[in-house]
Amino acid sequence: MPDTKRRAWLFLGLSLLLAAVAGYLFLQKVHAVNQTLGEKVKIYIAKKNIASYELLREEDFQGIEIPKQFVKGSAVIDLYAIQIDQNTYPLHRLVSVVPMTQGELLTSHVLKPKGDVMSKEKRLVSLSRSERIGFDAPIDFHDQVDIVVSGKIGNSEPKTMVLMRNVPVKGIVKDEKGNVVAVGLEMTLPEAERLIHEQNFAISIRVLKVPDF
């Protein structure tokens, strides 16, 4: 066999050997990383925008596997066994008390059994944190809040007043850092009208948590 062919076969064999070694080392590295990250669990995100109190369906959510150590405590990991308070429900028996956006993580603290929804006299108003709307303390599901607004009418001096007291919190939305970015508040229709008006025109709205005694 000519030397050129012999060298070509030698280089080919060496290349295949190096590729095999590199592949083995890569698989070993992947295995080591997986061992470091630990067990994986499936979480669920919304495939579309979902309105508050809309019936939830399994096909509206997409499952994604992530390491268990990165899963929030409130994240839903089983659509057929979702823990709400002291009871367990399948997804189709629950509704979200606040609107969900496409790609949003499904968490148990915004869910409520269909049979436990508000009366027809009540409405749910979503209040989101912004430059004009602030939450002065950590707020959780089932808390109560007072709403204080600042604004002015015409050329009058700005005025600050308590708009509502002891408003029940029926849902919360948190960001990836666990900070509350929106709350769902239960109130009558006339109260909802007043709050929505202030959302649109007030200079500032502060949401104050009512202390637990």
PDB file of C-alpha atoms in Angstrom:
ATOM      1  CA  MET A   1       0.000   0.000   0.000  1.00  0.00           C
ATOM      2  CA  PRO A   2       1.453   3.400  -0.943  1.00  0.00           C
ATOM      3  CA  ASP A   3       2.592   5.599   1.939  1.00  0.00           C
ATOM      4  CA  THR A   4       0.004   8.284   1.120  1.00  0.00           C
ATOM      5  CA  LYS A   5      -2.888   5.827   1.440  1.00  0.00           C
ATOM      6  CA  ARG A   6      -1.398   4.353   4.599  1.00  0.00           C
ATOM      7  CA  ARG A   7      -1.135   7.813   6.163  1.00  0.00           C
ATOM      8  CA  ALA A   8      -4.690   8.646   5.063  1.00  0.00           C
ATOM      9  CA  TRP A   9      -6.074   5.519   6.736  1.00  0.00           C
ATOM     10  CA  LEU A  10      -3.990   6.237   9.811  1.00  0.00           C
ATOM     11  CA  PHE A  11      -5.340   9.780  10.094  1.00  0.00           C
ATOM     12  CA  LEU A  12      -8.886   8.529   9.505  1.00  0.00           C
ATOM     13  CA  GLY A  13      -8.561   5.921  12.231  1.00  0.00           C
ATOM     14  CA  LEU A  14      -7.036   8.458  14.600  1.00  0.00           C
ATOM     15  CA  SER A  15      -9.851  10.929  13.857  1.00  0.00           C
ATOM     16  CA  LEU A  16     -12.506   8.302  14.564  1.00  0.00           C
ATOM     17  CA  LEU A  17     -10.772   7.359  17.799  1.00  0.00           C
ATOM     18  CA  LEU A  18     -10.577  10.986  18.944  1.00  0.00           C
ATOM     19  CA  ALA A  19     -14.231  11.527  18.015  1.00  0.00           C
ATOM     20  CA  ALA A  20     -15.229   8.476  20.049  1.00  0.00           C
ATOM     21  CA  VAL A  21     -13.202   9.683  23.037  1.00  0.00           C
ATOM     22  CA  ALA A  22     -14.709  13.183  22.762  1.00  0.00           C
ATOM     23  CA  GLY A  23     -18.224  11.721  22.575  1.00  0.00           C
ATOM     24  CA  TYR A  24     -17.572   9.565  25.624  1.00  0.00           C
ATOM     25  CA  LEU A  25     -16.200  12.519  27.596  1.00  0.00           C
ATOM     26  CA  PHE A  26     -19.209  14.630  26.569  1.00  0.00           C
ATOM     27  CA  LEU A  27     -21.648  11.964  27.758  1.00  0.00           C
ATOM     28  CA  GLN A  28     -19.734  11.681  31.017  1.00  0.00           C
ATOM     29  CA  LYS A  29     -19.954  15.454  31.458  1.00  0.00           C
ATOM     30  CA  VAL A  30     -23.698  15.455  30.745  1.00  0.00           C
ATOM     31  CA  HIS A  31     -24.160  12.639  33.249  1.00  0.00           C
ATOM     32  CA  ALA A  32     -22.165  14.559  35.871  1.00  0.00           C
ATOM     33  CA  VAL A  33     -24.210  17.733  35.282  1.00  0.00           C
ATOM     34  CA  ASN A  34     -27.468  15.782  35.555  1.00  0.00           C
ATOM     35  CA  GLN A  35     -26.288  14.244  38.811  1.00  0.00           C
ATOM     36  CA  THR A  36     -25.383  17.696  40.128  1.00  0.00           C
ATOM     37  CA  LEU A  37     -28.766  19.182  39.170  1.00  0.00           C
ATOM     38  CA  GLY A  38     -30.598  16.208  40.602  1.00  0.00           C
ATOM     39  CA  GLU A  39     -34.078  14.881  39.852  1.00  0.00           C
ATOM     40  CA  LYS A  40     -36.212  16.606  37.215  1.00  0.00           C
ATOM     41  CA  VAL A  41     -39.915  17.377  37.538  1.00  0.00           C
ATOM     42  CA  LYS A  42     -42.485  18.653  35.075  1.00  0.00           C
ATOM     43  CA  ILE A  43     -44.001  22.110  35.483  1.00  0.00           C
ATOM     44  CA  TYR A  44     -46.739  23.641  33.336  1.00  0.00           C
ATOM     45  CA  ILE A  45     -47.034  26.938  31.464  1.00  0.00           C
ATOM     46  CA  ALA A  46     -50.041  28.427  29.686  1.00  0.00           C
ATOM     47  CA  LYS A  47     -50.170  27.907  25.914  1.00  0.00           C
ATOM     48  CA  LYS A  48     -52.460  30.930  25.513  1.00  0.00           C
ATOM     49  CA  ASN A  49     -53.959  33.846  27.419  1.00  0.00           C
ATOM     50  CA  ILE A  50     -56.564  32.601  29.904  1.00  0.00           C
ATOM     51  CA  ALA A  51     -59.225  34.883  31.373  1.00  0.00           C
ATOM     52  CA  SER A  52     -59.980  34.856  35.090  1.00  0.00           C
ATOM     53  CA  TYR A  53     -62.619  32.291  36.080  1.00  0.00           C
ATOM     54  CA  GLU A  54     -62.361  30.595  32.680  1.00  0.00           C
ATOM     55  CA  LEU A  55     -62.638  26.815  32.889  1.00  0.00           C
ATOM     56  CA  LEU A  56     -59.142  25.308  32.857  1.00  0.00           C
ATOM     57  CA  ARG A  57     -58.308  22.476  30.465  1.00  0.00           C
ATOM     58  CA  GLU A  58     -55.275  20.220  30.253  1.00  0.00           C
ATOM     59  CA  GLU A  59     -54.729  21.101  26.580  1.00  0.00           C
ATOM     60  CA  ASP A  60     -54.284  24.782  27.519  1.00  0.00           C
ATOM     61  CA  PHE A  61     -50.980  23.998  29.272  1.00  0.00           C
ATOM     62  CA  GLN A  62     -47.593  22.710  28.150  1.00  0.00           C
ATOM     63  CA  GLY A  63     -45.367  20.574  30.369  1.00  0.00           C
ATOM     64  CA  ILE A  64     -41.660  21.422  30.709  1.00  0.00           C
ATOM     65  CA  GLU A  65     -39.104  19.405  32.691  1.00  0.00           C
ATOM     66  CA  ILE A  66     -36.683  21.339  34.910  1.00  0.00           C
ATOM     67  CA  PRO A  67     -34.429  20.349  37.846  1.00  0.00           C
ATOM     68  CA  LYS A  68     -36.457  19.901  41.019  1.00  0.00           C
ATOM     69  CA  GLN A  69     -34.239  22.314  42.951  1.00  0.00           C
ATOM     70  CA  PHE A  70     -35.455  25.208  40.760  1.00  0.00           C
ATOM     71  CA  VAL A  71     -39.183  24.494  41.190  1.00  0.00           C
ATOM     72  CA  LYS A  72     -41.204  27.002  43.234  1.00  0.00           C
ATOM     73  CA  GLY A  73     -43.203  25.557  46.082  1.00  0.00           C
ATOM     74  CA  SER A  74     -46.482  26.751  44.558  1.00  0.00           C
ATOM     75  CA  ALA A  75     -45.763  25.417  41.038  1.00  0.00           C
ATOM     76  CA  VAL A  76     -48.214  22.776  39.812  1.00  0.00           C
ATOM     77  CA  ILE A  77     -46.374  19.536  38.969  1.00  0.00           C
ATOM     78  CA  ASP A  78     -49.374  17.209  38.592  1.00  0.00           C
ATOM     79  CA  LEU A  79     -52.508  18.306  36.709  1.00  0.00           C
ATOM     80  CA  TYR A  80     -54.536  15.566  38.386  1.00  0.00           C
ATOM     81  CA  ALA A  81     -53.518  16.266  41.995  1.00  0.00           C
ATOM     82  CA  ILE A  82     -53.328  19.999  42.724  1.00  0.00           C
ATOM     83  CA  GLN A  83     -53.199  20.933  46.401  1.00  0.00           C
ATOM     84  CA  ILE A  84     -55.536  23.815  47.346  1.00  0.00           C
ATOM     85  CA  ASP A  85     -55.626  24.510  51.086  1.00  0.00           C
ATOM     86  CA  GLN A  86     -56.180  21.056  52.607  1.00  0.00           C
ATOM     87  CA  ASN A  87     -57.796  19.450  49.551  1.00  0.00           C
ATOM     88  CA  THR A  88     -56.581  17.959  46.261  1.00  0.00           C
ATOM     89  CA  TYR A  89     -58.256  18.668  42.902  1.00  0.00           C
ATOM     90  CA  PRO A  90     -57.758  17.794  39.218  1.00  0.00           C
ATOM     91  CA  LEU A  91     -57.171  20.748  36.899  1.00  0.00           C
ATOM     92  CA  HIS A  92     -60.609  20.610  35.243  1.00  0.00           C
ATOM     93  CA  ARG A  93     -62.284  21.349  38.594  1.00  0.00           C
ATOM     94  CA  LEU A  94     -60.340  24.586  39.100  1.00  0.00           C
ATOM     95  CA  VAL A  95     -60.350  28.148  37.774  1.00  0.00           C
ATOM     96  CA  SER A  96     -57.732  30.899  37.942  1.00  0.00           C
ATOM     97  CA  VAL A  97     -58.851  33.914  39.958  1.00  0.00           C
ATOM     98  CA  VAL A  98     -56.569  36.215  37.939  1.00  0.00           C
ATOM     99  CA  PRO A  99     -55.916  36.345  34.178  1.00  0.00           C
ATOM    100  CA  MET A 100     -53.004  34.238  32.920  1.00  0.00           C
ATOM    101  CA  THR A 101     -50.809  35.247  29.999  1.00  0.00           C
ATOM    102  CA  GLN A 102     -49.258  32.918  27.441  1.00  0.00           C
ATOM    103  CA  GLY A 103     -46.077  31.380  28.842  1.00  0.00           C
ATOM    104  CA  GLU A 104     -47.025  32.066  32.474  1.00  0.00           C
ATOM    105  CA  LEU A 105     -46.258  29.393  35.063  1.00  0.00           C
ATOM    106  CA  LEU A 106     -49.262  27.555  36.519  1.00  0.00           C
ATOM    107  CA  THR A 107     -49.182  27.967  40.308  1.00  0.00           C
ATOM    108  CA  SER A 108     -51.632  26.779  42.933  1.00  0.00           C
ATOM    109  CA  HIS A 109     -52.014  30.126  44.722  1.00  0.00           C
ATOM    110  CA  VAL A 110     -54.040  31.607  41.830  1.00  0.00           C
ATOM    111  CA  LEU A 111     -56.371  28.592  41.569  1.00  0.00           C
ATOM    112  CA  LYS A 112     -59.727  28.053  43.184  1.00  0.00           C
ATOM    113  CA  PRO A 113     -62.343  25.265  42.998  1.00  0.00           C
ATOM    114  CA  LYS A 114     -65.160  26.015  40.550  1.00  0.00           C
ATOM    115  CA  GLY A 115     -67.756  25.401  43.245  1.00  0.00           C
ATOM    116  CA  ASP A 116     -66.095  27.961  45.519  1.00  0.00           C
ATOM    117  CA  VAL A 117     -66.241  30.964  43.193  1.00  0.00           C
ATOM    118  CA  MET A 118     -67.643  34.328  44.199  1.00  0.00           C
ATOM    119  CA  SER A 119     -71.323  35.128  44.401  1.00  0.00           C
ATOM    120  CA  LYS A 120     -73.057  36.902  41.525  1.00  0.00           C
ATOM    121  CA  GLU A 121     -72.963  40.137  43.533  1.00  0.00           C
ATOM    122  CA  LYS A 122     -69.164  40.146  43.592  1.00  0.00           C
ATOM    123  CA  ARG A 123     -66.553  40.951  40.954  1.00  0.00           C
ATOM    124  CA  LEU A 124     -62.810  40.367  40.706  1.00  0.00           C
ATOM    125  CA  VAL A 125     -60.600  43.321  39.789  1.00  0.00           C
ATOM    126  CA  SER A 126     -56.948  42.805  38.886  1.00  0.00           C
ATOM    127  CA  LEU A 127     -54.530  45.429  40.197  1.00  0.00           C
ATOM    128  CA  SER A 128     -50.982  45.278  38.794  1.00  0.00           C
ATOM    129  CA  ARG A 129     -47.884  46.933  40.230  1.00  0.00           C
ATOM    130  CA  SER A 130     -46.695  49.890  38.130  1.00  0.00           C
ATOM    131  CA  GLU A 131     -45.143  53.333  38.476  1.00  0.00           C
ATOM    132  CA  ARG A 132     -48.492  54.608  39.799  1.00  0.00           C
ATOM    133  CA  ILE A 133     -49.600  51.524  41.733  1.00  0.00           C
ATOM    134  CA  GLY A 134     -47.542  50.253  44.648  1.00  0.00           C
ATOM    135  CA  PHE A 135     -47.823  47.477  47.254  1.00  0.00           C
ATOM    136  CA  ASP A 136     -46.477  48.602  50.620  1.00  0.00           C
ATOM    137  CA  ALA A 137     -46.046  45.150  52.195  1.00  0.00           C
ATOM    138  CA  PRO A 138     -45.839  41.506  51.130  1.00  0.00           C
ATOM    139  CA  ILE A 139     -49.346  40.362  50.203  1.00  0.00           C
ATOM    140  CA  ASP A 140     -50.599  36.792  50.106  1.00  0.00           C
ATOM    141  CA  PHE A 141     -53.723  34.902  49.112  1.00  0.00           C
ATOM    142  CA  HIS A 142     -56.632  35.439  51.565  1.00  0.00           C
ATOM    143  CA  ASP A 143     -55.108  38.647  52.984  1.00  0.00           C
ATOM    144  CA  GLN A 144     -57.140  41.840  53.216  1.00  0.00           C
ATOM    145  CA  VAL A 145     -55.948  45.227  51.972  1.00  0.00           C
ATOM    146  CA  ASP A 146     -56.839  48.901  52.195  1.00  0.00           C
ATOM    147  CA  ILE A 147     -56.618  51.028  49.046  1.00  0.00           C
ATOM    148  CA  VAL A 148     -55.412  54.634  49.299  1.00  0.00           C
ATOM    149  CA  VAL A 149     -55.537  56.943  46.272  1.00  0.00           C
ATOM    150  CA  SER A 150     -54.052  60.355  45.513  1.00  0.00           C
ATOM    151  CA  GLY A 151     -55.380  62.650  42.800  1.00  0.00           C
ATOM    152  CA  LYS A 152     -57.074  65.925  42.027  1.00  0.00           C
ATOM    153  CA  ILE A 153     -60.184  67.195  40.279  1.00  0.00           C
ATOM    154  CA  GLY A 154     -59.755  70.089  37.866  1.00  0.00           C
ATOM    155  CA  ASN A 155     -57.503  72.815  39.273  1.00  0.00           C
ATOM    156  CA  SER A 156     -58.000  71.800  42.894  1.00  0.00           C
ATOM    157  CA  GLU A 157     -55.162  70.828  45.198  1.00  0.00           C
ATOM    158  CA  PRO A 158     -54.125  67.140  45.137  1.00  0.00           C
ATOM    159  CA  LYS A 159     -55.973  65.053  47.711  1.00  0.00           C
ATOM    160  CA  THR A 160     -55.220  61.691  49.321  1.00  0.00           C
ATOM    161  CA  MET A 161     -57.988  59.506  50.718  1.00  0.00           C
ATOM    162  CA  VAL A 162     -58.843  55.945  51.691  1.00  0.00           C
ATOM    163  CA  LEU A 163     -60.881  54.555  48.814  1.00  0.00           C
ATOM    164  CA  MET A 164     -61.665  51.103  50.257  1.00  0.00           C
ATOM    165  CA  ARG A 165     -61.032  49.138  53.437  1.00  0.00           C
ATOM    166  CA  ASN A 166     -60.602  45.429  54.182  1.00  0.00           C
ATOM    167  CA  VAL A 167     -60.787  44.276  50.563  1.00  0.00           C
ATOM    168  CA  PRO A 168     -60.276  40.468  50.275  1.00  0.00           C
ATOM    169  CA  VAL A 169     -57.348  39.265  48.170  1.00  0.00           C
ATOM    170  CA  LYS A 170     -58.569  36.357  46.046  1.00  0.00           C
ATOM    171  CA  GLY A 171     -55.475  35.837  43.931  1.00  0.00           C
ATOM    172  CA  ILE A 172     -51.872  36.919  43.498  1.00  0.00           C
ATOM    173  CA  VAL A 173     -49.332  36.801  40.670  1.00  0.00           C
ATOM    174  CA  LYS A 174     -45.593  36.632  41.397  1.00  0.00           C
ATOM    175  CA  ASP A 175     -42.557  37.179  39.198  1.00  0.00           C
ATOM    176  CA  GLU A 176     -39.618  34.783  38.917  1.00  0.00           C
ATOM    177  CA  LYS A 177     -38.080  36.295  42.074  1.00  0.00           C
ATOM    178  CA  GLY A 178     -41.210  35.669  44.130  1.00  0.00           C
ATOM    179  CA  ASN A 179     -42.301  39.311  44.266  1.00  0.00           C
ATOM    180  CA  VAL A 180     -46.038  40.014  44.017  1.00  0.00           C
ATOM    181  CA  VAL A 181     -46.702  41.905  40.773  1.00  0.00           C
ATOM    182  CA  ALA A 182     -50.512  41.744  40.701  1.00  0.00           C
ATOM    183  CA  VAL A 183     -53.439  40.973  42.984  1.00  0.00           C
ATOM    184  CA  GLY A 184     -57.027  39.947  42.343  1.00  0.00           C
ATOM    185  CA  LEU A 185     -59.416  41.850  44.629  1.00  0.00           C
ATOM    186  CA  GLU A 186     -63.010  40.831  45.385  1.00  0.00           C
ATOM    187  CA  MET A 187     -65.603  43.611  45.561  1.00  0.00           C
ATOM    188  CA  THR A 188     -69.083  44.663  44.526  1.00  0.00           C
ATOM    189  CA  LEU A 189     -69.762  46.045  41.061  1.00  0.00           C
ATOM    190  CA  PRO A 190     -70.091  49.686  42.287  1.00  0.00           C
ATOM    191  CA  GLU A 191     -66.786  49.299  44.162  1.00  0.00           C
ATOM    192  CA  ALA A 192     -65.187  47.854  41.032  1.00  0.00           C
ATOM    193  CA  GLU A 193     -66.386  50.876  39.069  1.00  0.00           C
ATOM    194  CA  ARG A 194     -64.758  53.252  41.565  1.00  0.00           C
ATOM    195  CA  LEU A 195     -61.473  51.341  41.637  1.00  0.00           C
ATOM    196  CA  ILE A 196     -61.226  51.050  37.842  1.00  0.00           C
ATOM    197  CA  HIS A 197     -61.868  54.794  37.563  1.00  0.00           C
ATOM    198  CA  GLU A 198     -59.002  55.468  39.971  1.00  0.00           C
ATOM    199  CA  GLN A 199     -56.771  53.004  38.091  1.00  0.00           C
ATOM    200  CA  ASN A 200     -57.283  55.104  34.981  1.00  0.00           C
ATOM    201  CA  PHE A 201     -57.094  58.621  36.435  1.00  0.00           C
ATOM    202  CA  ALA A 202     -55.491  58.685  39.909  1.00  0.00           C
ATOM    203  CA  ILE A 203     -51.980  60.069  40.323  1.00  0.00           C
ATOM    204  CA  SER A 204     -51.069  57.278  42.722  1.00  0.00           C
ATOM    205  CA  ILE A 205     -52.650  54.159  44.243  1.00  0.00           C
ATOM    206  CA  ARG A 206     -51.181  52.424  47.298  1.00  0.00           C
ATOM    207  CA  VAL A 207     -52.263  48.972  48.425  1.00  0.00           C
ATOM    208  CA  LEU A 208     -51.800  48.501  52.180  1.00  0.00           C
ATOM    209  CA  LYS A 209     -51.967  45.089  53.825  1.00  0.00           C
ATOM    210  CA  VAL A 210     -54.355  44.885  56.774  1.00  0.00           C
ATOM    211  CA  PRO A 211     -52.426  43.469  59.773  1.00  0.00           C
ATOM    212  CA  ASP A 212     -53.357  40.020  61.059  1.00  0.00           C
ATOM    213  CA  PHE A 213     -54.295  40.054  64.732  1.00  0.00           C
TER     214      PHE A 213
END
